[in-house]
PDB file of C-alpha atoms in Angstrom:
ATOM      1  CA  HIS Y 973      11.919  28.220  61.608  1.00 41.00           C
ATOM      2  CA  GLU Y 974      14.644  29.250  59.218  1.00 46.00           C
ATOM      3  CA  GLU Y 975      16.985  26.681  60.777  1.00 46.00           C
ATOM      4  CA  ILE Y 976      14.456  23.923  60.373  1.00 39.00           C
ATOM      5  CA  SER Y 977      13.866  24.852  56.861  1.00 46.00           C
ATOM      6  CA  LYS Y 978      17.618  24.985  56.074  1.00 48.00           C
ATOM      7  CA  ARG Y 979      18.093  21.461  57.649  1.00 44.00           C
ATOM      8  CA  ALA Y 980      15.207  20.139  55.474  1.00 43.00           C
ATOM      9  CA  ASP Y 981      16.676  21.694  52.258  1.00 49.00           C
ATOM     10  CA  ASN Y 982      20.009  20.181  53.133  1.00 49.00           C
ATOM     11  CA  ARG Y 983      18.422  16.566  53.519  1.00 48.00           C
ATOM     12  CA  LYS Y 984      16.615  17.075  50.153  1.00 52.00           C
ATOM     13  CA  SER Y 985      19.632  18.228  48.358  1.00 75.00           C
ATOM     14  CA  SER Y 986      21.540  15.166  49.499  1.00 85.00           C
ATOM     15  CA  GLU Y 987      19.453  12.874  47.506  1.00 91.00           C
ATOM     16  CA  LEU Y 988      21.490  11.159  44.702  1.00 94.00           C
ATOM     17  CA  PHE Y 989      20.817  12.452  41.252  1.00 95.00           C
ATOM     18  CA  SER Y 990      20.159   8.893  40.005  1.00 96.00           C
ATOM     19  CA  SER Y 991      17.262   8.635  42.439  1.00 95.00           C
ATOM     20  CA  PHE Y 992      15.945  12.024  41.579  1.00 95.00           C
ATOM     21  CA  LEU Y 993      16.232  11.546  37.944  1.00 95.00           C
ATOM     22  CA  ALA Y 994      14.377   8.163  38.047  1.00 95.00           C
ATOM     23  CA  ARG Y 995      11.661   9.614  40.119  1.00 93.00           C
ATOM     24  CA  TRP Y 996      11.349  12.646  37.745  1.00 94.00           C
ATOM     25  CA  LEU Y 997      11.232  10.520  34.729  1.00 94.00           C
ATOM     26  CA  HIS Y 998       8.359   8.333  36.172  1.00 93.00           C
ATOM     27  CA  GLU Y 999       6.340  11.047  38.075  1.00 91.00           C
ATOM     28  CA  SER Y1000       6.657  13.997  35.738  1.00 87.00           C
ATOM     29  CA  LYS Y1001       7.499  12.723  32.228  1.00 87.00           C
ATOM     30  CA  MET Y1002       5.884   9.367  31.656  1.00 82.00           C
ATOM     31  CA  ALA Y1003       2.361  10.775  31.313  1.00 80.00           C
ATOM     32  CA  ALA Y1004       3.474  14.032  29.711  1.00 81.00           C
ATOM     33  CA  VAL Y1005       5.258  12.746  26.634  1.00 80.00           C
ATOM     34  CA  ARG Y1006       4.801   9.946  24.022  1.00 79.00           C
ATOM     35  CA  GLN Y1007       5.985   6.543  24.974  1.00 82.00           C
ATOM     36  CA  ASN Y1008       8.705   6.343  22.443  1.00 82.00           C
ATOM     37  CA  THR Y1009       9.936   9.901  23.729  1.00 85.00           C
ATOM     38  CA  TRP Y1010       9.979   8.681  27.298  1.00 88.00           C
ATOM     39  CA  GLU Y1011      11.868   5.553  26.218  1.00 88.00           C
ATOM     40  CA  ASP Y1012      14.477   7.832  24.538  1.00 90.00           C
ATOM     41  CA  TYR Y1013      14.824   9.823  27.778  1.00 92.00           C
ATOM     42  CA  ALA Y1014      15.103   6.642  29.875  1.00 93.00           C
ATOM     43  CA  SER Y1015      17.785   5.241  27.493  1.00 94.00           C
ATOM     44  CA  LEU Y1016      19.931   8.397  27.644  1.00 95.00           C
ATOM     45  CA  ALA Y1017      19.645   8.459  31.366  1.00 96.00           C
ATOM     46  CA  LYS Y1018      20.747   4.879  31.628  1.00 95.00           C
ATOM     47  CA  ASN Y1019      23.514   4.961  29.114  1.00 95.00           C
ATOM     48  CA  HIS Y1020      25.021   8.390  29.645  1.00 97.00           C
ATOM     49  CA  VAL Y1021      23.697  10.514  32.548  1.00 97.00           C
ATOM     50  CA  ILE Y1022      23.545   8.035  35.506  1.00 97.00           C
ATOM     51  CA  PRO Y1023      26.937   6.410  34.855  1.00 96.00           C
ATOM     52  CA  ALA Y1024      28.575   9.893  35.004  1.00 96.00           C
ATOM     53  CA  LEU Y1025      26.438  11.858  37.473  1.00 97.00           C
ATOM     54  CA  GLY Y1026      24.205   9.439  39.202  1.00 95.00           C
ATOM     55  CA  ASP Y1027      26.290   9.031  42.422  1.00 96.00           C
ATOM     56  CA  ILE Y1028      26.542  12.790  42.995  1.00 95.00           C
ATOM     57  CA  PRO Y1029      23.995  14.376  45.401  1.00 95.00           C
ATOM     58  CA  ILE Y1030      21.876  16.549  43.378  1.00 94.00           C
ATOM     59  CA  GLY Y1031      22.761  19.598  45.420  1.00 91.00           C
ATOM     60  CA  ASP Y1032      26.432  18.989  44.715  1.00 93.00           C
ATOM     61  CA  ILE Y1033      26.345  18.705  40.907  1.00 95.00           C
ATOM     62  CA  LYS Y1034      28.567  21.340  39.422  1.00 94.00           C
ATOM     63  CA  THR Y1035      28.906  22.789  35.922  1.00 95.00           C
ATOM     64  CA  ALA Y1036      32.306  21.120  35.630  1.00 96.00           C
ATOM     65  CA  ASP Y1037      30.737  17.700  36.302  1.00 96.00           C
ATOM     66  CA  ILE Y1038      28.302  18.102  33.539  1.00 96.00           C
ATOM     67  CA  GLN Y1039      30.940  19.567  31.166  1.00 95.00           C
ATOM     68  CA  ARG Y1040      33.052  16.517  31.748  1.00 95.00           C
ATOM     69  CA  LEU Y1041      30.180  14.341  30.571  1.00 96.00           C
ATOM     70  CA  TYR Y1042      29.681  16.279  27.340  1.00 95.00           C
ATOM     71  CA  ASP Y1043      33.470  16.157  26.651  1.00 94.00           C
ATOM     72  CA  LYS Y1044      33.619  12.417  27.113  1.00 94.00           C
ATOM     73  CA  MET Y1045      30.664  11.799  24.936  1.00 93.00           C
ATOM     74  CA  THR Y1046      32.207  13.853  22.245  1.00 91.00           C
ATOM     75  CA  ALA Y1047      35.529  12.148  22.712  1.00 90.00           C
ATOM     76  CA  ASP Y1048      33.775   8.786  22.487  1.00 92.00           C
ATOM     77  CA  GLY Y1049      32.269   9.757  19.099  1.00 89.00           C
ATOM     78  CA  LYS Y1050      28.664  10.396  20.179  1.00 90.00           C
ATOM     79  CA  SER Y1051      26.835  12.739  17.737  1.00 89.00           C
ATOM     80  CA  ALA Y1052      26.203  16.361  18.498  1.00 89.00           C
ATOM     81  CA  SER Y1053      22.590  15.521  18.480  1.00 88.00           C
ATOM     82  CA  THR Y1054      22.952  12.910  21.193  1.00 92.00           C
ATOM     83  CA  VAL Y1055      24.865  15.258  23.426  1.00 93.00           C
ATOM     84  CA  HIS Y1056      22.370  17.932  22.890  1.00 92.00           C
ATOM     85  CA  LYS Y1057      19.479  15.567  23.819  1.00 92.00           C
ATOM     86  CA  VAL Y1058      21.487  14.637  27.063  1.00 95.00           C
ATOM     87  CA  HIS Y1059      21.928  18.423  27.704  1.00 95.00           C
ATOM     88  CA  VAL Y1060      18.212  19.074  27.385  1.00 93.00           C
ATOM     89  CA  LEU Y1061      17.277  16.161  29.668  1.00 95.00           C
ATOM     90  CA  ILE Y1062      19.798  17.110  32.425  1.00 96.00           C
ATOM     91  CA  GLY Y1063      18.683  20.562  32.264  1.00 94.00           C
ATOM     92  CA  ALA Y1064      14.966  20.018  32.465  1.00 94.00           C
ATOM     93  CA  CYS Y1065      15.352  17.606  35.335  1.00 95.00           C
ATOM     94  CA  LEU Y1066      17.626  19.839  37.403  1.00 95.00           C
ATOM     95  CA  ARG Y1067      15.436  22.907  36.739  1.00 93.00           C
ATOM     96  CA  SER Y1068      12.568  21.035  38.278  1.00 93.00           C
ATOM     97  CA  ALA Y1069      14.532  20.831  41.553  1.00 92.00           C
ATOM     98  CA  LEU Y1070      15.002  24.633  41.870  1.00 91.00           C
ATOM     99  CA  PRO Y1071      11.423  25.524  43.220  1.00 89.00           C
ATOM    100  CA  ASP Y1072      12.055  23.070  46.119  1.00 86.00           C
ATOM    101  CA  GLY Y1073      15.442  24.596  46.968  1.00 86.00           C
ATOM    102  CA  MET Y1074      17.418  21.487  46.152  1.00 88.00           C
ATOM    103  CA  LEU Y1075      19.660  23.581  43.877  1.00 87.00           C
ATOM    104  CA  ASP Y1076      20.594  27.357  43.879  1.00 86.00           C
ATOM    105  CA  ARG Y1077      21.007  27.470  40.190  1.00 89.00           C
ATOM    106  CA  ASP Y1078      20.923  25.377  37.035  1.00 92.00           C
ATOM    107  CA  PRO Y1079      24.335  23.994  36.590  1.00 94.00           C
ATOM    108  CA  THR Y1080      23.861  23.261  32.990  1.00 94.00           C
ATOM    109  CA  GLN Y1081      24.266  26.928  32.406  1.00 92.00           C
ATOM    110  CA  GLY Y1082      27.726  27.893  31.318  1.00 91.00           C
ATOM    111  CA  THR Y1083      28.437  24.453  29.734  1.00 93.00           C
ATOM    112  CA  THR Y1084      29.492  24.156  26.098  1.00 90.00           C
ATOM    113  CA  ARG Y1085      29.073  21.592  23.436  1.00 83.00           C
ATOM    114  CA  THR Y1086      31.194  20.918  20.483  1.00 72.00           C
ATOM    115  CA  SER Y1087      29.929  20.100  17.003  1.00 60.00           C
ATOM    116  CA  GLY Y1088      31.034  16.498  17.404  1.00 50.00           C
ATOM    117  CA  ARG Y1089      30.111  13.845  14.839  1.00 52.00           C
ATOM    118  CA  THR Y1090      27.163  14.707  12.634  1.00 52.00           C
ATOM    119  CA  ALA Y1091      25.560  12.677   9.911  1.00 56.00           C
ATOM    120  CA  LYS Y1092      26.134  14.225   6.535  1.00 62.00           C
ATOM    121  CA  LYS Y1093      22.954  14.861   4.766  1.00 66.00           C
ATOM    122  CA  LEU Y1094      22.974  14.072   1.079  1.00 72.00           C
ATOM    123  CA  LEU Y1095      20.698  16.173  -1.086  1.00 77.00           C
ATOM    124  CA  PHE Y1096      19.937  16.292  -4.715  1.00 80.00           C
ATOM    125  CA  THR Y1097      21.705  18.945  -6.619  1.00 84.00           C
ATOM    126  CA  ALA Y1098      19.669  21.073  -9.057  1.00 83.00           C
ATOM    127  CA  GLU Y1099      21.014  19.028 -11.915  1.00 87.00           C
ATOM    128  CA  GLN Y1100      20.178  15.716 -10.196  1.00 87.00           C
ATOM    129  CA  GLU Y1101      16.587  16.448  -9.188  1.00 83.00           C
ATOM    130  CA  PRO Y1102      15.037  16.412 -12.729  1.00 85.00           C
ATOM    131  CA  ILE Y1103      16.960  13.311 -13.552  1.00 88.00           C
ATOM    132  CA  PHE Y1104      15.667  11.420 -10.588  1.00 84.00           C
ATOM    133  CA  LEU Y1105      12.041  12.468 -11.286  1.00 82.00           C
ATOM    134  CA  GLN Y1106      12.247  11.548 -14.919  1.00 86.00           C
ATOM    135  CA  THR Y1107      13.723   8.187 -13.988  1.00 88.00           C
ATOM    136  CA  VAL Y1108      10.979   7.618 -11.517  1.00 83.00           C
ATOM    137  CA  LEU Y1109       8.330   8.525 -14.054  1.00 82.00           C
ATOM    138  CA  ASN Y1110       9.719   6.277 -16.737  1.00 86.00           C
ATOM    139  CA  SER Y1111      10.053   3.299 -14.470  1.00 85.00           C
ATOM    140  CA  SER Y1112       7.905   0.224 -14.572  1.00 83.00           C
ATOM    141  CA  SER Y1113       9.018  -0.793 -11.131  1.00 81.00           C
ATOM    142  CA  GLN Y1114       6.306  -1.601  -8.480  1.00 79.00           C
ATOM    143  CA  TYR Y1115       7.875   1.135  -6.400  1.00 80.00           C
ATOM    144  CA  ARG Y1116       7.306   3.836  -8.928  1.00 82.00           C
ATOM    145  CA  ASP Y1117       4.126   5.358  -7.417  1.00 79.00           C
ATOM    146  CA  PHE Y1118       5.586   4.880  -3.950  1.00 78.00           C
ATOM    147  CA  CYS Y1119       8.815   6.902  -4.724  1.00 82.00           C
ATOM    148  CA  LEU Y1120       6.766   9.639  -6.583  1.00 80.00           C
ATOM    149  CA  THR Y1121       4.346   9.943  -3.648  1.00 79.00           C
ATOM    150  CA  VAL Y1122       7.100  10.198  -1.071  1.00 80.00           C
ATOM    151  CA  TRP Y1123       8.974  12.743  -3.204  1.00 80.00           C
ATOM    152  CA  GLU Y1124       5.899  15.030  -3.532  1.00 81.00           C
ATOM    153  CA  LEU Y1125       4.963  14.467   0.198  1.00 79.00           C
ATOM    154  CA  GLY Y1126       8.287  15.687   1.506  1.00 79.00           C
ATOM    155  CA  GLY Y1127       7.283  14.268   4.810  1.00 76.00           C
ATOM    156  CA  ARG Y1128       9.269  12.689   7.704  1.00 79.00           C
ATOM    157  CA  THR Y1129       9.881   8.879   7.522  1.00 80.00           C
ATOM    158  CA  SER Y1130       7.251   8.484  10.409  1.00 82.00           C
ATOM    159  CA  GLU Y1131       4.600  10.262   8.264  1.00 83.00           C
ATOM    160  CA  VAL Y1132       5.253   8.121   5.197  1.00 82.00           C
ATOM    161  CA  LEU Y1133       5.185   4.861   7.214  1.00 82.00           C
ATOM    162  CA  GLY Y1134       1.897   6.162   8.849  1.00 83.00           C
ATOM    163  CA  LEU Y1135       0.011   6.798   5.690  1.00 83.00           C
ATOM    164  CA  LYS Y1136      -3.298   4.973   5.257  1.00 83.00           C
ATOM    165  CA  TRP Y1137      -5.531   4.568   2.248  1.00 82.00           C
ATOM    166  CA  SER Y1138      -8.250   6.552   4.205  1.00 85.00           C
ATOM    167  CA  ALA Y1139      -5.953   9.554   3.965  1.00 84.00           C
ATOM    168  CA  VAL Y1140      -5.436   9.403   0.230  1.00 81.00           C
ATOM    169  CA  PHE Y1141      -7.761  11.260  -2.102  1.00 83.00           C
ATOM    170  CA  ASP Y1142      -8.078  11.946  -5.874  1.00 80.00           C
ATOM    171  CA  ASP Y1143      -5.732  15.030  -5.688  1.00 81.00           C
ATOM    172  CA  HIS Y1144      -4.224  15.205  -2.281  1.00 84.00           C
ATOM    173  CA  ILE Y1145      -3.014  13.372   0.876  1.00 85.00           C
ATOM    174  CA  SER Y1146      -4.012  14.288   4.389  1.00 86.00           C
ATOM    175  CA  ILE Y1147      -1.167  14.007   6.879  1.00 85.00           C
ATOM    176  CA  GLU Y1148      -3.172  13.090  10.031  1.00 83.00           C
ATOM    177  CA  ASN Y1149      -1.154  10.105  11.363  1.00 82.00           C
ATOM    178  CA  VAL Y1150       2.360   8.840  12.085  1.00 82.00           C
ATOM    179  CA  LEU Y1151       3.956   5.551  12.791  1.00 81.00           C
ATOM    180  CA  ILE Y1152       6.194   5.484  15.887  1.00 79.00           C
ATOM    181  CA  HIS Y1153       8.475   2.704  17.274  1.00 74.00           C
ATOM    182  CA  THR Y1154       8.300   1.733  20.840  1.00 73.00           C
ATOM    183  CA  LYS Y1155       9.571  -1.225  22.784  1.00 69.00           C
ATOM    184  CA  ASP Y1156       6.116  -2.716  22.515  1.00 71.00           C
ATOM    185  CA  GLY Y1157       6.159  -2.524  18.739  1.00 75.00           C
ATOM    186  CA  ASP Y1158       5.168   0.034  15.921  1.00 79.00           C
ATOM    187  CA  GLN Y1159       2.112   2.127  16.922  1.00 78.00           C
ATOM    188  CA  ASP Y1160      -0.006   4.685  15.161  1.00 81.00           C
ATOM    189  CA  ALA Y1161      -0.146   8.171  16.741  1.00 80.00           C
ATOM    190  CA  PRO Y1162      -1.139  11.682  15.825  1.00 79.00           C
ATOM    191  CA  PRO Y1163       1.667  14.051  14.734  1.00 79.00           C
ATOM    192  CA  LYS Y1164       3.628  15.751  17.566  1.00 73.00           C
ATOM    193  CA  THR Y1165       2.383  19.215  16.720  1.00 76.00           C
ATOM    194  CA  PRO Y1166      -0.962  20.449  15.332  1.00 75.00           C
ATOM    195  CA  GLY Y1167       0.931  22.202  12.577  1.00 77.00           C
ATOM    196  CA  SER Y1168       2.261  18.755  11.302  1.00 81.00           C
ATOM    197  CA  GLN Y1169      -1.387  17.837  10.374  1.00 82.00           C
ATOM    198  CA  ARG Y1170      -1.690  19.120   6.822  1.00 85.00           C
ATOM    199  CA  ILE Y1171      -2.921  18.586   3.303  1.00 85.00           C
ATOM    200  CA  VAL Y1172      -0.531  17.883   0.458  1.00 84.00           C
ATOM    201  CA  PHE Y1173      -1.750  18.268  -3.012  1.00 83.00           C
ATOM    202  CA  LEU Y1174      -0.442  16.018  -5.781  1.00 79.00           C
ATOM    203  CA  SER Y1175       0.716  16.607  -9.137  1.00 79.00           C
ATOM    204  CA  LYS Y1176      -0.973  15.091 -12.250  1.00 73.00           C
ATOM    205  CA  GLU Y1177       1.972  12.698 -12.705  1.00 70.00           C
ATOM    206  CA  CYS Y1178       1.509  11.426  -9.158  1.00 71.00           C
ATOM    207  CA  MET Y1179      -2.304  11.051  -9.484  1.00 65.00           C
TER     208      MET Y1179
END
């Protein structure tokens, strides 16, 4: 029985990673995450993971193979965030193969990722903040109220775009919806986590 089991494991571990990854994405992730998140996974797999690792049997993938992918992405100018997302995707997929004996260990363990290219975030300084707010308050632009509301909201872009009049009250805004972009167009959705649903009270100037 042990020999039969070993032969079965050998057959399973010979499956190409491209095949296993595609099956994992469709069977395990499609119903578990939002559509736009799944589309991000599929895009990362198509553009980065499969070209580098797809032709390797899943049981033969080594830490060095994955490290070469990360190094190439960094050398090609990919952002640290993109490399990290690829790392998370590969790790989650490979770890799902461990219980079936297709792998002895997670080969993403031991890899390193450099900082790479990151977008510089531009923030207001303590001196710039009151100047901006005063400029907005004194403005007669049609965007005055919008700019002031966004400033006080402090929300993500998806939260701002997902705002509806039904969520706007006399002294507060209720964050209960986001707008996400999918291949089928923009769609309303609840926030990713319950903690993202919140009430934001507005100042007198904003009201």
